[in-house]
Amino acid sequence: MKIRIIIPTLFHLDFTHTYEYSRRLDVLKKQLSNYDYDIVMVCNWKKNKDKFLNWKYDGIIKKYSEDEFNIGKAVNMGLDLESKADYYCFFSDDIIIKETNWVKKFIDLYNMKDLNIGLLGVKGHTNSKIKNLGDVEQHIHVDGLMFFSKERLKEVGRYSEEYHYDCECQDYCLTMVLHGYNNYLVKLKHNHFQSSPVIKKPEQSRKISREKLEKKWKVLQKEHEDKNLTVHGHA
């Protein structure tokens, strides 16, 4: 069984603090040690391209995306079906899972056919919760990490690359729902660090992405009234 982890990053920490990225990756690699795996890390901030590519850390595949702040594009650079991965995981660079057996737990859950899983995550949008099932909660929108199978990738396709700064995760969650699958938050102990640098993000670009998301799913909701394709949050 093979797992591919994909980590988009701005890689904004200066060289005196790259140990923090190394520490988080060391934890992740230890948790994956019982599996065949690879880790693809994709930097998508031009300012830090050279810093990232010159960073000395073994055991990962490093890639650079020219499309700045397009997380969907960065994730797609790692979604290669030829990798022979059975499972893929979009993993945020500011998350550490504190439970060592989380990978086994996710795989076991994914194989529970009655749950009809699209995506598994560790965070959920406040207003997207559907029901509590004990150790998991069904949500429309999950985040933090997004774990899914090769079969789902083949059927549903890759992430949309039409958004910048925002919206790609919610779009992919809704795409899973549109295809008839359920998304679940798995209650795991984790640390979520504030890794995003203080940068002036063009509000117009964020607004355009949000408008695209809302317009797209408003149309699809009318066409698929039997499904809950609600976009959460506000522009």
PDB file of N, CA, C and O in Angstrom, residues 8-53:
ATOM      1  N   PRO A   8       1.458  21.881  -0.155  1.00  0.00           N
ATOM      2  CA  PRO A   8       1.719  23.208  -0.719  1.00  0.00           C
ATOM      3  C   PRO A   8       2.319  24.102   0.371  1.00  0.00           C
ATOM      4  O   PRO A   8       1.957  23.982   1.546  1.00  0.00           O
ATOM      5  N   THR A   9       3.221  24.984   0.004  1.00  0.00           N
ATOM      6  CA  THR A   9       3.839  25.843   1.011  1.00  0.00           C
ATOM      7  C   THR A   9       4.294  27.156   0.395  1.00  0.00           C
ATOM      8  O   THR A   9       4.681  27.203  -0.773  1.00  0.00           O
ATOM      9  N   LEU A  10       4.245  28.211   1.211  1.00  0.00           N
ATOM     10  CA  LEU A  10       4.866  29.470   0.820  1.00  0.00           C
ATOM     11  C   LEU A  10       6.328  29.497   1.254  1.00  0.00           C
ATOM     12  O   LEU A  10       7.087  30.345   0.819  1.00  0.00           O
ATOM     13  N   PHE A  11       6.687  28.581   2.133  1.00  0.00           N
ATOM     14  CA  PHE A  11       8.055  28.448   2.640  1.00  0.00           C
ATOM     15  C   PHE A  11       8.609  29.811   3.071  1.00  0.00           C
ATOM     16  O   PHE A  11       9.678  30.239   2.664  1.00  0.00           O
ATOM     17  N   HIS A  12       7.869  30.456   3.947  1.00  0.00           N
ATOM     18  CA  HIS A  12       8.186  31.844   4.265  1.00  0.00           C
ATOM     19  C   HIS A  12       9.188  32.019   5.389  1.00  0.00           C
ATOM     20  O   HIS A  12       9.722  33.097   5.595  1.00  0.00           O
ATOM     21  N   LEU A  13       9.470  30.949   6.174  1.00  0.00           N
ATOM     22  CA  LEU A  13      10.393  31.100   7.291  1.00  0.00           C
ATOM     23  C   LEU A  13      11.810  31.346   6.776  1.00  0.00           C
ATOM     24  O   LEU A  13      12.236  30.766   5.791  1.00  0.00           O
ATOM     25  N   ASP A  14      12.578  32.178   7.491  1.00  0.00           N
ATOM     26  CA  ASP A  14      13.943  32.428   7.042  1.00  0.00           C
ATOM     27  C   ASP A  14      14.820  31.223   7.395  1.00  0.00           C
ATOM     28  O   ASP A  14      14.399  30.292   8.080  1.00  0.00           O
ATOM     29  N   PHE A  15      16.041  31.233   6.911  1.00  0.00           N
ATOM     30  CA  PHE A  15      16.905  30.062   7.041  1.00  0.00           C
ATOM     31  C   PHE A  15      17.175  29.670   8.486  1.00  0.00           C
ATOM     32  O   PHE A  15      17.479  28.522   8.795  1.00  0.00           O
ATOM     33  N   THR A  16      17.107  30.621   9.405  1.00  0.00           N
ATOM     34  CA  THR A  16      17.353  30.274  10.811  1.00  0.00           C
ATOM     35  C   THR A  16      16.191  29.498  11.411  1.00  0.00           C
ATOM     36  O   THR A  16      16.301  28.975  12.510  1.00  0.00           O
ATOM     37  N   HIS A  17      15.083  29.425  10.670  1.00  0.00           N
ATOM     38  CA  HIS A  17      13.907  28.739  11.202  1.00  0.00           C
ATOM     39  C   HIS A  17      13.442  27.575  10.327  1.00  0.00           C
ATOM     40  O   HIS A  17      12.359  27.038  10.533  1.00  0.00           O
ATOM     41  N   THR A  18      14.221  27.181   9.334  1.00  0.00           N
ATOM     42  CA  THR A  18      13.803  26.057   8.506  1.00  0.00           C
ATOM     43  C   THR A  18      13.769  24.759   9.299  1.00  0.00           C
ATOM     44  O   THR A  18      13.155  23.787   8.864  1.00  0.00           O
ATOM     45  N   TYR A  19      14.382  24.744  10.482  1.00  0.00           N
ATOM     46  CA  TYR A  19      14.289  23.549  11.330  1.00  0.00           C
ATOM     47  C   TYR A  19      12.841  23.239  11.663  1.00  0.00           C
ATOM     48  O   TYR A  19      12.491  22.080  11.920  1.00  0.00           O
ATOM     49  N   GLU A  20      11.963  24.257  11.667  1.00  0.00           N
ATOM     50  CA  GLU A  20      10.553  24.016  11.996  1.00  0.00           C
ATOM     51  C   GLU A  20       9.878  23.184  10.914  1.00  0.00           C
ATOM     52  O   GLU A  20       9.124  22.257  11.207  1.00  0.00           O
ATOM     53  N   TYR A  21      10.173  23.488   9.653  1.00  0.00           N
ATOM     54  CA  TYR A  21       9.661  22.648   8.570  1.00  0.00           C
ATOM     55  C   TYR A  21      10.233  21.236   8.693  1.00  0.00           C
ATOM     56  O   TYR A  21       9.524  20.248   8.524  1.00  0.00           O
ATOM     57  N   SER A  22      11.526  21.146   8.973  1.00  0.00           N
ATOM     58  CA  SER A  22      12.172  19.834   9.118  1.00  0.00           C
ATOM     59  C   SER A  22      11.547  19.045  10.252  1.00  0.00           C
ATOM     60  O   SER A  22      11.303  17.840  10.123  1.00  0.00           O
ATOM     61  N   ARG A  23      11.270  19.716  11.355  1.00  0.00           N
ATOM     62  CA  ARG A  23      10.673  19.032  12.509  1.00  0.00           C
ATOM     63  C   ARG A  23       9.303  18.466  12.172  1.00  0.00           C
ATOM     64  O   ARG A  23       8.996  17.311  12.496  1.00  0.00           O
ATOM     65  N   ARG A  24       8.491  19.254  11.491  1.00  0.00           N
ATOM     66  CA  ARG A  24       7.142  18.790  11.139  1.00  0.00           C
ATOM     67  C   ARG A  24       7.212  17.622  10.158  1.00  0.00           C
ATOM     68  O   ARG A  24       6.453  16.658  10.268  1.00  0.00           O
ATOM     69  N   LEU A  25       8.132  17.704   9.206  1.00  0.00           N
ATOM     70  CA  LEU A  25       8.289  16.605   8.258  1.00  0.00           C
ATOM     71  C   LEU A  25       8.841  15.352   8.932  1.00  0.00           C
ATOM     72  O   LEU A  25       8.437  14.236   8.598  1.00  0.00           O
ATOM     73  N   ASP A  26       9.740  15.519   9.891  1.00  0.00           N
ATOM     74  CA  ASP A  26      10.274  14.364  10.624  1.00  0.00           C
ATOM     75  C   ASP A  26       9.159  13.616  11.354  1.00  0.00           C
ATOM     76  O   ASP A  26       9.113  12.385  11.370  1.00  0.00           O
ATOM     77  N   VAL A  27       8.244  14.377  11.959  1.00  0.00           N
ATOM     78  CA  VAL A  27       7.098  13.769  12.652  1.00  0.00           C
ATOM     79  C   VAL A  27       6.231  13.010  11.657  1.00  0.00           C
ATOM     80  O   VAL A  27       5.841  11.862  11.887  1.00  0.00           O
ATOM     81  N   LEU A  28       5.935  13.639  10.533  1.00  0.00           N
ATOM     82  CA  LEU A  28       5.082  13.025   9.517  1.00  0.00           C
ATOM     83  C   LEU A  28       5.720  11.752   8.961  1.00  0.00           C
ATOM     84  O   LEU A  28       5.051  10.722   8.801  1.00  0.00           O
ATOM     85  N   LYS A  29       7.008  11.802   8.667  1.00  0.00           N
ATOM     86  CA  LYS A  29       7.695  10.635   8.108  1.00  0.00           C
ATOM     87  C   LYS A  29       7.702   9.467   9.090  1.00  0.00           C
ATOM     88  O   LYS A  29       7.560   8.300   8.683  1.00  0.00           O
ATOM     89  N   LYS A  30       7.833   9.761  10.362  1.00  0.00           N
ATOM     90  CA  LYS A  30       7.777   8.698  11.374  1.00  0.00           C
ATOM     91  C   LYS A  30       6.393   8.052  11.394  1.00  0.00           C
ATOM     92  O   LYS A  30       6.262   6.831  11.516  1.00  0.00           O
ATOM     93  N   GLN A  31       5.342   8.858  11.251  1.00  0.00           N
ATOM     94  CA  GLN A  31       3.972   8.333  11.249  1.00  0.00           C
ATOM     95  C   GLN A  31       3.687   7.499  10.009  1.00  0.00           C
ATOM     96  O   GLN A  31       2.799   6.639  10.024  1.00  0.00           O
ATOM     97  N   LEU A  32       4.420   7.745   8.937  1.00  0.00           N
ATOM     98  CA  LEU A  32       4.229   7.016   7.681  1.00  0.00           C
ATOM     99  C   LEU A  32       5.169   5.824   7.530  1.00  0.00           C
ATOM    100  O   LEU A  32       5.123   5.117   6.521  1.00  0.00           O
ATOM    101  N   SER A  33       6.003   5.586   8.528  1.00  0.00           N
ATOM    102  CA  SER A  33       7.106   4.634   8.389  1.00  0.00           C
ATOM    103  C   SER A  33       6.670   3.186   8.136  1.00  0.00           C
ATOM    104  O   SER A  33       7.465   2.387   7.632  1.00  0.00           O
ATOM    105  N   ASN A  34       5.438   2.848   8.469  1.00  0.00           N
ATOM    106  CA  ASN A  34       4.951   1.484   8.222  1.00  0.00           C
ATOM    107  C   ASN A  34       4.374   1.308   6.820  1.00  0.00           C
ATOM    108  O   ASN A  34       3.858   0.232   6.500  1.00  0.00           O
ATOM    109  N   TYR A  35       4.455   2.347   6.008  1.00  0.00           N
ATOM    110  CA  TYR A  35       3.847   2.312   4.676  1.00  0.00           C
ATOM    111  C   TYR A  35       4.877   2.696   3.621  1.00  0.00           C
ATOM    112  O   TYR A  35       5.879   3.350   3.898  1.00  0.00           O
ATOM    113  N   ASP A  36       4.596   2.291   2.399  1.00  0.00           N
ATOM    114  CA  ASP A  36       5.327   2.812   1.257  1.00  0.00           C
ATOM    115  C   ASP A  36       4.750   4.200   0.992  1.00  0.00           C
ATOM    116  O   ASP A  36       3.534   4.357   0.858  1.00  0.00           O
ATOM    117  N   TYR A  37       5.585   5.217   0.954  1.00  0.00           N
ATOM    118  CA  TYR A  37       5.053   6.570   0.817  1.00  0.00           C
ATOM    119  C   TYR A  37       6.061   7.462   0.095  1.00  0.00           C
ATOM    120  O   TYR A  37       7.250   7.156  -0.014  1.00  0.00           O
ATOM    121  N   ASP A  38       5.558   8.580  -0.399  1.00  0.00           N
ATOM    122  CA  ASP A  38       6.428   9.681  -0.776  1.00  0.00           C
ATOM    123  C   ASP A  38       5.740  10.992  -0.417  1.00  0.00           C
ATOM    124  O   ASP A  38       4.527  11.044  -0.195  1.00  0.00           O
ATOM    125  N   ILE A  39       6.545  12.028  -0.301  1.00  0.00           N
ATOM    126  CA  ILE A  39       6.063  13.350   0.083  1.00  0.00           C
ATOM    127  C   ILE A  39       6.479  14.341  -0.991  1.00  0.00           C
ATOM    128  O   ILE A  39       7.663  14.465  -1.308  1.00  0.00           O
ATOM    129  N   VAL A  40       5.488  15.014  -1.562  1.00  0.00           N
ATOM    130  CA  VAL A  40       5.751  16.043  -2.570  1.00  0.00           C
ATOM    131  C   VAL A  40       5.448  17.399  -1.930  1.00  0.00           C
ATOM    132  O   VAL A  40       4.342  17.639  -1.453  1.00  0.00           O
ATOM    133  N   MET A  41       6.450  18.262  -1.887  1.00  0.00           N
ATOM    134  CA  MET A  41       6.278  19.595  -1.312  1.00  0.00           C
ATOM    135  C   MET A  41       6.399  20.610  -2.439  1.00  0.00           C
ATOM    136  O   MET A  41       7.372  20.590  -3.215  1.00  0.00           O
ATOM    137  N   VAL A  42       5.398  21.489  -2.561  1.00  0.00           N
ATOM    138  CA  VAL A  42       5.336  22.425  -3.689  1.00  0.00           C
ATOM    139  C   VAL A  42       5.305  23.856  -3.164  1.00  0.00           C
ATOM    140  O   VAL A  42       4.365  24.254  -2.470  1.00  0.00           O
ATOM    141  N   CYS A  43       6.336  24.626  -3.485  1.00  0.00           N
ATOM    142  CA  CYS A  43       6.369  26.045  -3.122  1.00  0.00           C
ATOM    143  C   CYS A  43       5.705  26.851  -4.230  1.00  0.00           C
ATOM    144  O   CYS A  43       5.990  26.651  -5.412  1.00  0.00           O
ATOM    145  N   ASN A  44       4.824  27.760  -3.829  1.00  0.00           N
ATOM    146  CA  ASN A  44       4.151  28.584  -4.846  1.00  0.00           C
ATOM    147  C   ASN A  44       4.209  30.080  -4.499  1.00  0.00           C
ATOM    148  O   ASN A  44       3.257  30.813  -4.686  1.00  0.00           O
ATOM    149  N   TRP A  45       5.374  30.485  -4.013  1.00  0.00           N
ATOM    150  CA  TRP A  45       5.620  31.909  -3.773  1.00  0.00           C
ATOM    151  C   TRP A  45       6.980  32.240  -4.366  1.00  0.00           C
ATOM    152  O   TRP A  45       8.022  31.759  -3.895  1.00  0.00           O
ATOM    153  N   LYS A  46       6.997  33.062  -5.405  1.00  0.00           N
ATOM    154  CA  LYS A  46       8.231  33.370  -6.129  1.00  0.00           C
ATOM    155  C   LYS A  46       9.302  33.935  -5.212  1.00  0.00           C
ATOM    156  O   LYS A  46      10.505  33.657  -5.379  1.00  0.00           O
ATOM    157  N   LYS A  47       8.899  34.724  -4.242  1.00  0.00           N
ATOM    158  CA  LYS A  47       9.846  35.343  -3.317  1.00  0.00           C
ATOM    159  C   LYS A  47      10.745  34.314  -2.650  1.00  0.00           C
ATOM    160  O   LYS A  47      11.921  34.577  -2.372  1.00  0.00           O
ATOM    161  N   ASN A  48      10.208  33.123  -2.398  1.00  0.00           N
ATOM    162  CA  ASN A  48      10.955  32.111  -1.655  1.00  0.00           C
ATOM    163  C   ASN A  48      11.375  30.913  -2.507  1.00  0.00           C
ATOM    164  O   ASN A  48      11.759  29.874  -1.970  1.00  0.00           O
ATOM    165  N   LYS A  49      11.290  31.050  -3.827  1.00  0.00           N
ATOM    166  CA  LYS A  49      11.637  29.943  -4.717  1.00  0.00           C
ATOM    167  C   LYS A  49      13.047  29.419  -4.466  1.00  0.00           C
ATOM    168  O   LYS A  49      13.252  28.219  -4.232  1.00  0.00           O
ATOM    169  N   ASP A  50      14.047  30.294  -4.505  1.00  0.00           N
ATOM    170  CA  ASP A  50      15.433  29.850  -4.354  1.00  0.00           C
ATOM    171  C   ASP A  50      15.697  29.296  -2.958  1.00  0.00           C
ATOM    172  O   ASP A  50      16.399  28.295  -2.802  1.00  0.00           O
ATOM    173  N   LYS A  51      15.129  29.948  -1.966  1.00  0.00           N
ATOM    174  CA  LYS A  51      15.292  29.473  -0.586  1.00  0.00           C
ATOM    175  C   LYS A  51      14.771  28.044  -0.446  1.00  0.00           C
ATOM    176  O   LYS A  51      15.411  27.183   0.157  1.00  0.00           O
ATOM    177  N   PHE A  52      13.619  27.810  -1.052  1.00  0.00           N
ATOM    178  CA  PHE A  52      13.008  26.476  -0.982  1.00  0.00           C
ATOM    179  C   PHE A  52      13.824  25.446  -1.745  1.00  0.00           C
ATOM    180  O   PHE A  52      14.136  24.363  -1.224  1.00  0.00           O
ATOM    181  N   LEU A  53      14.172  25.743  -2.975  1.00  0.00           N
ATOM    182  CA  LEU A  53      14.873  24.771  -3.810  1.00  0.00           C
ATOM    183  C   LEU A  53      16.280  24.475  -3.294  1.00  0.00           C
ATOM    184  O   LEU A  53      16.819  23.390  -3.535  1.00  0.00           O
TER     185      LEU A  53
END
